PDB file of N, CA and C in Angstrom:
ATOM      1  N   MET Z 304      -6.209 -13.627  -9.690  1.00 44.00           N
ATOM      2  CA  MET Z 304      -7.215 -13.152  -8.664  1.00 44.00           C
ATOM      3  C   MET Z 304      -7.935 -11.930  -9.297  1.00 44.00           C
ATOM      4  N   THR Z 305      -9.262 -11.829  -9.214  1.00 56.00           N
ATOM      5  CA  THR Z 305     -10.045 -10.857  -9.784  1.00 56.00           C
ATOM      6  C   THR Z 305     -10.621 -10.051  -8.759  1.00 56.00           C
ATOM      7  N   GLU Z 306     -10.598  -8.619  -8.709  1.00 65.00           N
ATOM      8  CA  GLU Z 306     -11.066  -7.791  -7.692  1.00 65.00           C
ATOM      9  C   GLU Z 306     -12.707  -7.650  -7.802  1.00 65.00           C
ATOM     10  N   GLU Z 307     -13.376  -7.479  -6.848  1.00 77.00           N
ATOM     11  CA  GLU Z 307     -14.737  -7.362  -6.807  1.00 77.00           C
ATOM     12  C   GLU Z 307     -15.230  -6.045  -7.350  1.00 77.00           C
ATOM     13  N   ARG Z 308     -16.218  -6.098  -8.157  1.00 82.00           N
ATOM     14  CA  ARG Z 308     -16.610  -4.915  -9.029  1.00 82.00           C
ATOM     15  C   ARG Z 308     -17.245  -3.723  -7.812  1.00 82.00           C
ATOM     16  N   ARG Z 309     -16.822  -2.611  -8.007  1.00 84.00           N
ATOM     17  CA  ARG Z 309     -17.242  -1.483  -7.210  1.00 84.00           C
ATOM     18  C   ARG Z 309     -18.379  -0.626  -7.702  1.00 84.00           C
ATOM     19  N   PRO Z 310     -19.011  -0.063  -6.853  1.00 92.00           N
ATOM     20  CA  PRO Z 310     -20.220   0.664  -7.326  1.00 92.00           C
ATOM     21  C   PRO Z 310     -19.555   2.065  -7.666  1.00 92.00           C
ATOM     22  N   LEU Z 311     -20.395   2.596  -8.850  1.00 94.00           N
ATOM     23  CA  LEU Z 311     -19.785   3.847  -9.179  1.00 94.00           C
ATOM     24  C   LEU Z 311     -20.291   5.010  -8.345  1.00 94.00           C
ATOM     25  N   ALA Z 312     -19.423   5.989  -8.405  1.00 94.00           N
ATOM     26  CA  ALA Z 312     -19.830   7.279  -7.684  1.00 94.00           C
ATOM     27  C   ALA Z 312     -21.214   7.926  -8.026  1.00 94.00           C
ATOM     28  N   ASP Z 313     -21.723   8.532  -7.007  1.00 94.00           N
ATOM     29  CA  ASP Z 313     -22.972   9.157  -7.127  1.00 94.00           C
ATOM     30  C   ASP Z 313     -22.776  10.692  -7.914  1.00 94.00           C
ATOM     31  N   ARG Z 314     -22.411  10.550  -9.387  1.00 95.00           N
ATOM     32  CA  ARG Z 314     -22.447  11.553 -10.169  1.00 95.00           C
ATOM     33  C   ARG Z 314     -22.346  11.188 -11.557  1.00 95.00           C
ATOM     34  N   PRO Z 315     -22.819  11.937 -12.556  1.00 96.00           N
ATOM     35  CA  PRO Z 315     -22.719  11.462 -14.001  1.00 96.00           C
ATOM     36  C   PRO Z 315     -21.353  11.415 -14.337  1.00 96.00           C
ATOM     37  N   LEU Z 316     -21.155  10.381 -15.177  1.00 96.00           N
ATOM     38  CA  LEU Z 316     -19.891   9.966 -15.821  1.00 96.00           C
ATOM     39  C   LEU Z 316     -19.084  11.121 -16.635  1.00 96.00           C
ATOM     40  N   THR Z 317     -19.886  12.296 -16.998  1.00 97.00           N
ATOM     41  CA  THR Z 317     -19.570  13.289 -17.446  1.00 97.00           C
ATOM     42  C   THR Z 317     -18.805  14.290 -16.720  1.00 97.00           C
ATOM     43  N   GLU Z 318     -19.081  14.141 -15.372  1.00 96.00           N
ATOM     44  CA  GLU Z 318     -18.656  15.118 -14.378  1.00 96.00           C
ATOM     45  C   GLU Z 318     -17.399  14.416 -13.612  1.00 96.00           C
ATOM     46  N   PRO Z 319     -16.104  14.855 -13.631  1.00 96.00           N
ATOM     47  CA  PRO Z 319     -15.144  14.195 -12.924  1.00 96.00           C
ATOM     48  C   PRO Z 319     -15.040  14.843 -11.443  1.00 96.00           C
ATOM     49  N   HIS Z 320     -14.520  14.080 -10.564  1.00 95.00           N
ATOM     50  CA  HIS Z 320     -14.472  14.478  -9.318  1.00 95.00           C
ATOM     51  C   HIS Z 320     -13.539  15.767  -9.072  1.00 95.00           C
ATOM     52  N   PRO Z 321     -13.940  16.695  -8.304  1.00 95.00           N
ATOM     53  CA  PRO Z 321     -13.195  18.030  -8.464  1.00 95.00           C
ATOM     54  C   PRO Z 321     -11.715  17.769  -7.769  1.00 95.00           C
ATOM     55  N   SER Z 322     -11.298  16.683  -7.354  1.00 94.00           N
ATOM     56  CA  SER Z 322     -10.064  16.343  -6.814  1.00 94.00           C
ATOM     57  C   SER Z 322      -9.221  15.986  -8.109  1.00 94.00           C
ATOM     58  N   ARG Z 323      -9.897  15.643  -9.104  1.00 96.00           N
ATOM     59  CA  ARG Z 323      -9.204  15.108 -10.473  1.00 96.00           C
ATOM     60  C   ARG Z 323      -9.125  16.071 -11.419  1.00 96.00           C
ATOM     61  N   LEU Z 324     -10.199  17.024 -11.450  1.00 96.00           N
ATOM     62  CA  LEU Z 324     -10.102  18.118 -12.455  1.00 96.00           C
ATOM     63  C   LEU Z 324     -10.934  19.242 -11.779  1.00 96.00           C
ATOM     64  N   SER Z 325     -10.029  20.235 -11.479  1.00 96.00           N
ATOM     65  CA  SER Z 325     -10.644  21.302 -10.616  1.00 96.00           C
ATOM     66  C   SER Z 325     -11.521  22.251 -11.486  1.00 96.00           C
ATOM     67  N   PRO Z 326     -12.580  22.510 -10.766  1.00 96.00           N
ATOM     68  CA  PRO Z 326     -13.499  23.466 -11.425  1.00 96.00           C
ATOM     69  C   PRO Z 326     -12.999  24.909 -11.736  1.00 96.00           C
ATOM     70  N   ALA Z 327     -11.651  25.187 -11.434  1.00 97.00           N
ATOM     71  CA  ALA Z 327     -10.942  26.340 -11.839  1.00 97.00           C
ATOM     72  C   ALA Z 327      -9.871  26.189 -12.964  1.00 97.00           C
ATOM     73  N   HIS Z 328      -9.742  24.892 -13.258  1.00 96.00           N
ATOM     74  CA  HIS Z 328      -8.645  24.397 -14.407  1.00 96.00           C
ATOM     75  C   HIS Z 328      -8.910  25.203 -15.671  1.00 96.00           C
ATOM     76  N   PRO Z 329      -7.932  25.927 -16.170  1.00 97.00           N
ATOM     77  CA  PRO Z 329      -8.205  26.899 -17.188  1.00 97.00           C
ATOM     78  C   PRO Z 329      -8.669  26.181 -18.567  1.00 97.00           C
ATOM     79  N   ASP Z 330      -8.475  24.932 -18.800  1.00 97.00           N
ATOM     80  CA  ASP Z 330      -8.980  24.280 -19.819  1.00 97.00           C
ATOM     81  C   ASP Z 330     -10.122  23.216 -19.536  1.00 97.00           C
ATOM     82  N   ARG Z 331     -10.882  23.470 -18.652  1.00 97.00           N
ATOM     83  CA  ARG Z 331     -11.834  22.529 -18.082  1.00 97.00           C
ATOM     84  C   ARG Z 331     -12.994  22.328 -19.204  1.00 97.00           C
ATOM     85  N   ALA Z 332     -13.518  23.277 -19.652  1.00 97.00           N
ATOM     86  CA  ALA Z 332     -14.462  23.510 -20.666  1.00 97.00           C
ATOM     87  C   ALA Z 332     -14.003  22.563 -21.820  1.00 97.00           C
ATOM     88  N   ARG Z 333     -12.759  22.757 -22.283  1.00 97.00           N
ATOM     89  CA  ARG Z 333     -12.281  21.970 -23.600  1.00 97.00           C
ATOM     90  C   ARG Z 333     -12.253  20.416 -23.143  1.00 97.00           C
ATOM     91  N   ILE Z 334     -11.537  20.056 -21.942  1.00 98.00           N
ATOM     92  CA  ILE Z 334     -11.461  18.930 -21.579  1.00 98.00           C
ATOM     93  C   ILE Z 334     -12.873  18.249 -21.492  1.00 98.00           C
ATOM     94  N   LEU Z 335     -13.839  18.893 -20.805  1.00 98.00           N
ATOM     95  CA  LEU Z 335     -15.037  18.163 -20.720  1.00 98.00           C
ATOM     96  C   LEU Z 335     -15.746  18.116 -21.945  1.00 98.00           C
ATOM     97  N   ALA Z 336     -15.598  18.872 -22.724  1.00 98.00           N
ATOM     98  CA  ALA Z 336     -16.254  18.786 -24.147  1.00 98.00           C
ATOM     99  C   ALA Z 336     -15.544  17.479 -24.904  1.00 98.00           C
ATOM    100  N   THR Z 337     -14.360  17.299 -24.795  1.00 98.00           N
ATOM    101  CA  THR Z 337     -13.707  16.542 -25.633  1.00 98.00           C
ATOM    102  C   THR Z 337     -14.013  15.199 -24.988  1.00 98.00           C
ATOM    103  N   HIS Z 338     -14.058  15.073 -23.606  1.00 98.00           N
ATOM    104  CA  HIS Z 338     -14.388  13.827 -22.804  1.00 98.00           C
ATOM    105  C   HIS Z 338     -15.828  13.342 -23.250  1.00 98.00           C
ATOM    106  N   ALA Z 339     -16.689  14.480 -23.230  1.00 98.00           N
ATOM    107  CA  ALA Z 339     -18.173  14.142 -23.699  1.00 98.00           C
ATOM    108  C   ALA Z 339     -18.294  13.466 -25.078  1.00 98.00           C
ATOM    109  N   ALA Z 340     -17.365  13.971 -26.002  1.00 98.00           N
ATOM    110  CA  ALA Z 340     -17.419  13.590 -27.337  1.00 98.00           C
ATOM    111  C   ALA Z 340     -16.932  12.022 -27.221  1.00 98.00           C
ATOM    112  N   ALA Z 341     -15.905  11.747 -26.633  1.00 98.00           N
ATOM    113  CA  ALA Z 341     -15.453  10.317 -26.467  1.00 98.00           C
ATOM    114  C   ALA Z 341     -16.571   9.544 -25.862  1.00 98.00           C
ATOM    115  N   LEU Z 342     -17.105   9.889 -24.681  1.00 98.00           N
ATOM    116  CA  LEU Z 342     -18.198   9.074 -24.111  1.00 98.00           C
ATOM    117  C   LEU Z 342     -19.415   8.875 -25.147  1.00 98.00           C
ATOM    118  N   THR Z 343     -19.848   9.815 -25.875  1.00 97.00           N
ATOM    119  CA  THR Z 343     -20.794   9.735 -26.890  1.00 97.00           C
ATOM    120  C   THR Z 343     -20.543   8.575 -27.915  1.00 97.00           C
ATOM    121  N   ALA Z 344     -19.183   8.646 -28.400  1.00 98.00           N
ATOM    122  CA  ALA Z 344     -18.642   7.784 -29.449  1.00 98.00           C
ATOM    123  C   ALA Z 344     -18.313   6.367 -28.917  1.00 98.00           C
ATOM    124  N   GLY Z 345     -18.347   6.186 -27.629  1.00 96.00           N
ATOM    125  CA  GLY Z 345     -17.935   4.819 -26.982  1.00 96.00           C
ATOM    126  C   GLY Z 345     -16.545   4.618 -26.914  1.00 96.00           C
ATOM    127  N   GLU Z 346     -15.753   5.786 -27.061  1.00 97.00           N
ATOM    128  CA  GLU Z 346     -14.136   5.556 -27.277  1.00 97.00           C
ATOM    129  C   GLU Z 346     -13.751   5.339 -26.032  1.00 97.00           C
ATOM    130  N   ALA Z 347     -12.419   4.589 -25.928  1.00 98.00           N
ATOM    131  CA  ALA Z 347     -11.730   4.345 -24.608  1.00 98.00           C
ATOM    132  C   ALA Z 347     -11.289   5.599 -24.014  1.00 98.00           C
ATOM    133  N   GLY Z 348     -10.984   6.641 -24.808  1.00 98.00           N
ATOM    134  CA  GLY Z 348     -10.357   7.845 -24.219  1.00 98.00           C
ATOM    135  C   GLY Z 348     -10.330   8.858 -25.332  1.00 98.00           C
ATOM    136  N   TYR Z 349      -9.589  10.002 -24.936  1.00 98.00           N
ATOM    137  CA  TYR Z 349      -9.279  11.062 -25.942  1.00 98.00           C
ATOM    138  C   TYR Z 349      -7.792  11.744 -25.636  1.00 98.00           C
ATOM    139  N   LEU Z 350      -7.368  12.536 -26.564  1.00 98.00           N
ATOM    140  CA  LEU Z 350      -6.284  13.406 -26.532  1.00 98.00           C
ATOM    141  C   LEU Z 350      -6.570  14.499 -25.681  1.00 98.00           C
ATOM    142  N   ASP Z 351      -6.049  14.738 -24.615  1.00 97.00           N
ATOM    143  CA  ASP Z 351      -6.110  15.906 -23.870  1.00 97.00           C
ATOM    144  C   ASP Z 351      -5.845  17.129 -24.695  1.00 97.00           C
ATOM    145  N   PRO Z 352      -6.768  18.116 -24.803  1.00 94.00           N
ATOM    146  CA  PRO Z 352      -6.609  19.393 -25.791  1.00 94.00           C
ATOM    147  C   PRO Z 352      -5.306  20.199 -25.398  1.00 94.00           C
ATOM    148  N   ALA Z 353      -4.911  20.144 -24.052  1.00 89.00           N
ATOM    149  CA  ALA Z 353      -3.786  20.907 -23.665  1.00 89.00           C
ATOM    150  C   ALA Z 353      -2.536  20.319 -23.694  1.00 89.00           C
ATOM    151  N   THR Z 354      -2.563  19.113 -23.433  1.00 93.00           N
ATOM    152  CA  THR Z 354      -1.272  18.516 -23.303  1.00 93.00           C
ATOM    153  C   THR Z 354      -0.967  17.417 -24.573  1.00 93.00           C
ATOM    154  N   GLY Z 355      -1.952  16.827 -25.044  1.00 96.00           N
ATOM    155  CA  GLY Z 355      -1.886  15.968 -26.181  1.00 96.00           C
ATOM    156  C   GLY Z 355      -1.786  14.594 -25.653  1.00 96.00           C
ATOM    157  N   LEU Z 356      -1.655  14.396 -24.270  1.00 97.00           N
ATOM    158  CA  LEU Z 356      -1.643  12.897 -23.779  1.00 97.00           C
ATOM    159  C   LEU Z 356      -3.135  12.327 -23.921  1.00 97.00           C
ATOM    160  N   PHE Z 357      -2.983  10.885 -23.984  1.00 98.00           N
ATOM    161  CA  PHE Z 357      -4.068  10.205 -23.951  1.00 98.00           C
ATOM    162  C   PHE Z 357      -4.766  10.020 -22.591  1.00 98.00           C
ATOM    163  N   VAL Z 358      -6.104  10.417 -22.390  1.00 98.00           N
ATOM    164  CA  VAL Z 358      -6.683  10.284 -21.190  1.00 98.00           C
ATOM    165  C   VAL Z 358      -7.978   9.247 -21.180  1.00 98.00           C
ATOM    166  N   LEU Z 359      -7.996   8.267 -20.322  1.00 98.00           N
ATOM    167  CA  LEU Z 359      -9.082   7.330 -20.472  1.00 98.00           C
ATOM    168  C   LEU Z 359     -10.337   7.962 -19.974  1.00 98.00           C
ATOM    169  N   SER Z 360     -11.348   7.571 -20.719  1.00 98.00           N
ATOM    170  CA  SER Z 360     -12.867   8.235 -20.321  1.00 98.00           C
ATOM    171  C   SER Z 360     -13.432   7.370 -19.261  1.00 98.00           C
ATOM    172  N   ALA Z 361     -14.383   8.140 -18.646  1.00 98.00           N
ATOM    173  CA  ALA Z 361     -15.121   7.670 -17.508  1.00 98.00           C
ATOM    174  C   ALA Z 361     -15.908   6.306 -18.059  1.00 98.00           C
ATOM    175  N   GLY Z 362     -16.308   6.325 -19.243  1.00 97.00           N
ATOM    176  CA  GLY Z 362     -17.102   4.978 -19.671  1.00 97.00           C
ATOM    177  C   GLY Z 362     -16.207   3.900 -19.752  1.00 97.00           C
ATOM    178  N   PHE Z 363     -15.075   4.009 -20.287  1.00 97.00           N
ATOM    179  CA  PHE Z 363     -14.028   2.819 -20.346  1.00 97.00           C
ATOM    180  C   PHE Z 363     -13.650   2.507 -18.863  1.00 97.00           C
ATOM    181  N   LEU Z 364     -13.395   3.369 -17.994  1.00 97.00           N
ATOM    182  CA  LEU Z 364     -13.100   2.958 -16.542  1.00 97.00           C
ATOM    183  C   LEU Z 364     -14.271   2.482 -15.920  1.00 97.00           C
ATOM    184  N   ALA Z 365     -15.472   2.804 -16.149  1.00 96.00           N
ATOM    185  CA  ALA Z 365     -16.607   2.176 -15.440  1.00 96.00           C
ATOM    186  C   ALA Z 365     -16.828   0.596 -16.113  1.00 96.00           C
ATOM    187  N   ARG Z 366     -16.496   0.523 -17.324  1.00 95.00           N
ATOM    188  CA  ARG Z 366     -16.654  -0.896 -17.709  1.00 95.00           C
ATOM    189  C   ARG Z 366     -15.482  -1.887 -17.283  1.00 95.00           C
ATOM    190  N   ARG Z 367     -14.388  -1.327 -16.789  1.00 93.00           N
ATOM    191  CA  ARG Z 367     -13.419  -2.118 -16.023  1.00 93.00           C
ATOM    192  C   ARG Z 367     -13.956  -2.732 -14.782  1.00 93.00           C
ATOM    193  N   GLY Z 368     -14.681  -1.961 -14.022  1.00 93.00           N
ATOM    194  CA  GLY Z 368     -15.369  -2.519 -13.004  1.00 93.00           C
ATOM    195  C   GLY Z 368     -14.807  -2.211 -11.430  1.00 93.00           C
ATOM    196  N   THR Z 369     -13.662  -1.694 -11.681  1.00 92.00           N
ATOM    197  CA  THR Z 369     -12.937  -1.376 -10.366  1.00 92.00           C
ATOM    198  C   THR Z 369     -11.923  -0.355 -10.543  1.00 92.00           C
ATOM    199  N   CYS Z 370     -11.548   0.345  -9.617  1.00 92.00           N
ATOM    200  CA  CYS Z 370     -10.619   1.538  -9.604  1.00 92.00           C
ATOM    201  C   CYS Z 370      -9.111   0.951  -9.706  1.00 92.00           C
ATOM    202  N   CYS Z 371      -8.441   1.376 -10.376  1.00 92.00           N
ATOM    203  CA  CYS Z 371      -7.001   0.933 -10.377  1.00 92.00           C
ATOM    204  C   CYS Z 371      -6.060   1.572  -9.561  1.00 92.00           C
ATOM    205  N   GLY Z 372      -6.450   2.695  -8.943  1.00 92.00           N
ATOM    206  CA  GLY Z 372      -5.823   3.407  -8.013  1.00 92.00           C
ATOM    207  C   GLY Z 372      -4.721   4.238  -8.475  1.00 92.00           C
ATOM    208  N   ARG Z 373      -4.597   4.561  -9.770  1.00 94.00           N
ATOM    209  CA  ARG Z 373      -3.665   5.334 -10.477  1.00 94.00           C
ATOM    210  C   ARG Z 373      -3.982   6.936 -10.534  1.00 94.00           C
ATOM    211  N   GLY Z 374      -4.994   7.378 -10.163  1.00 95.00           N
ATOM    212  CA  GLY Z 374      -5.367   8.765 -10.140  1.00 95.00           C
ATOM    213  C   GLY Z 374      -6.008   9.054 -11.492  1.00 95.00           C
ATOM    214  N   CYS Z 375      -6.522   8.227 -12.288  1.00 96.00           N
ATOM    215  CA  CYS Z 375      -7.338   8.856 -13.466  1.00 96.00           C
ATOM    216  C   CYS Z 375      -8.133   9.760 -13.228  1.00 96.00           C
ATOM    217  N   ARG Z 376      -8.080  10.813 -14.252  1.00 97.00           N
ATOM    218  CA  ARG Z 376      -8.808  12.042 -14.381  1.00 97.00           C
ATOM    219  C   ARG Z 376     -10.343  11.884 -14.090  1.00 97.00           C
ATOM    220  N   HIS Z 377     -10.899  10.852 -14.896  1.00 97.00           N
ATOM    221  CA  HIS Z 377     -12.089  10.703 -15.028  1.00 97.00           C
ATOM    222  C   HIS Z 377     -12.763   9.373 -14.226  1.00 97.00           C
ATOM    223  N   CYS Z 378     -11.922   8.920 -13.150  1.00 97.00           N
ATOM    224  CA  CYS Z 378     -12.209   7.827 -12.444  1.00 97.00           C
ATOM    225  C   CYS Z 378     -13.741   7.875 -11.913  1.00 97.00           C
ATOM    226  N   PRO Z 379     -14.590   6.843 -12.361  1.00 97.00           N
ATOM    227  CA  PRO Z 379     -16.009   7.065 -12.037  1.00 97.00           C
ATOM    228  C   PRO Z 379     -16.303   6.365 -10.567  1.00 97.00           C
ATOM    229  N   TYR Z 380     -15.157   5.967  -9.783  1.00 95.00           N
ATOM    230  CA  TYR Z 380     -15.416   5.343  -8.592  1.00 95.00           C
ATOM    231  C   TYR Z 380     -14.963   6.258  -7.432  1.00 95.00           C
ATOM    232  N   VAL Z 381     -14.207   7.339  -7.725  1.00 91.00           N
ATOM    233  CA  VAL Z 381     -13.702   8.275  -6.585  1.00 91.00           C
ATOM    234  C   VAL Z 381     -14.975   9.092  -6.141  1.00 91.00           C
ATOM    235  N   ASP Z 382     -15.094   9.130  -5.023  1.00 86.00           N
ATOM    236  CA  ASP Z 382     -16.418   9.845  -4.317  1.00 86.00           C
ATOM    237  C   ASP Z 382     -15.699  10.596  -3.061  1.00 86.00           C
ATOM    238  N   ASP Z 383     -16.446  11.476  -2.507  1.00 73.00           N
ATOM    239  CA  ASP Z 383     -16.144  12.149  -1.231  1.00 73.00           C
ATOM    240  C   ASP Z 383     -16.278  11.165  -0.078  1.00 73.00           C
ATOM    241  N   PRO Z 384     -15.299  11.121   0.844  1.00 61.00           N
ATOM    242  CA  PRO Z 384     -15.493  10.287   1.889  1.00 61.00           C
ATOM    243  C   PRO Z 384     -16.623  10.611   2.730  1.00 61.00           C
ATOM    244  N   PRO Z 385     -17.249   9.471   3.442  1.00 52.00           N
ATOM    245  CA  PRO Z 385     -18.499   9.666   4.050  1.00 52.00           C
ATOM    246  C   PRO Z 385     -18.352  10.762   5.210  1.00 52.00           C
ATOM    247  N   SER Z 386     -19.213  11.506   5.703  1.00 49.00           N
ATOM    248  CA  SER Z 386     -19.095  12.372   6.630  1.00 49.00           C
ATOM    249  C   SER Z 386     -19.475  11.705   7.957  1.00 49.00           C
ATOM    250  N   GLY Z 387     -18.927  12.454   8.958  1.00 47.00           N
ATOM    251  CA  GLY Z 387     -19.350  11.580  10.227  1.00 47.00           C
ATOM    252  C   GLY Z 387     -18.536  12.115  11.333  1.00 47.00           C
TER     253      GLY Z 387
END
């Protein structure tokens, strides 16, 4: 069974949702630069500059077409809940 494709969140692929990467994170600038390089190169991900762990890029996750629900740092589907 295949899940239906979801729309991407209304933000650039270069900008992770703040719940996934805090604006106050001490390595944020290095993480975003490394992620941007992976996006530009069309790579599936990058090695986190602080931990050395492999992190999937927003581009790779967007090509999958749906959220896996595992809390990916660069998930392009996570958006703020509707206000109301």
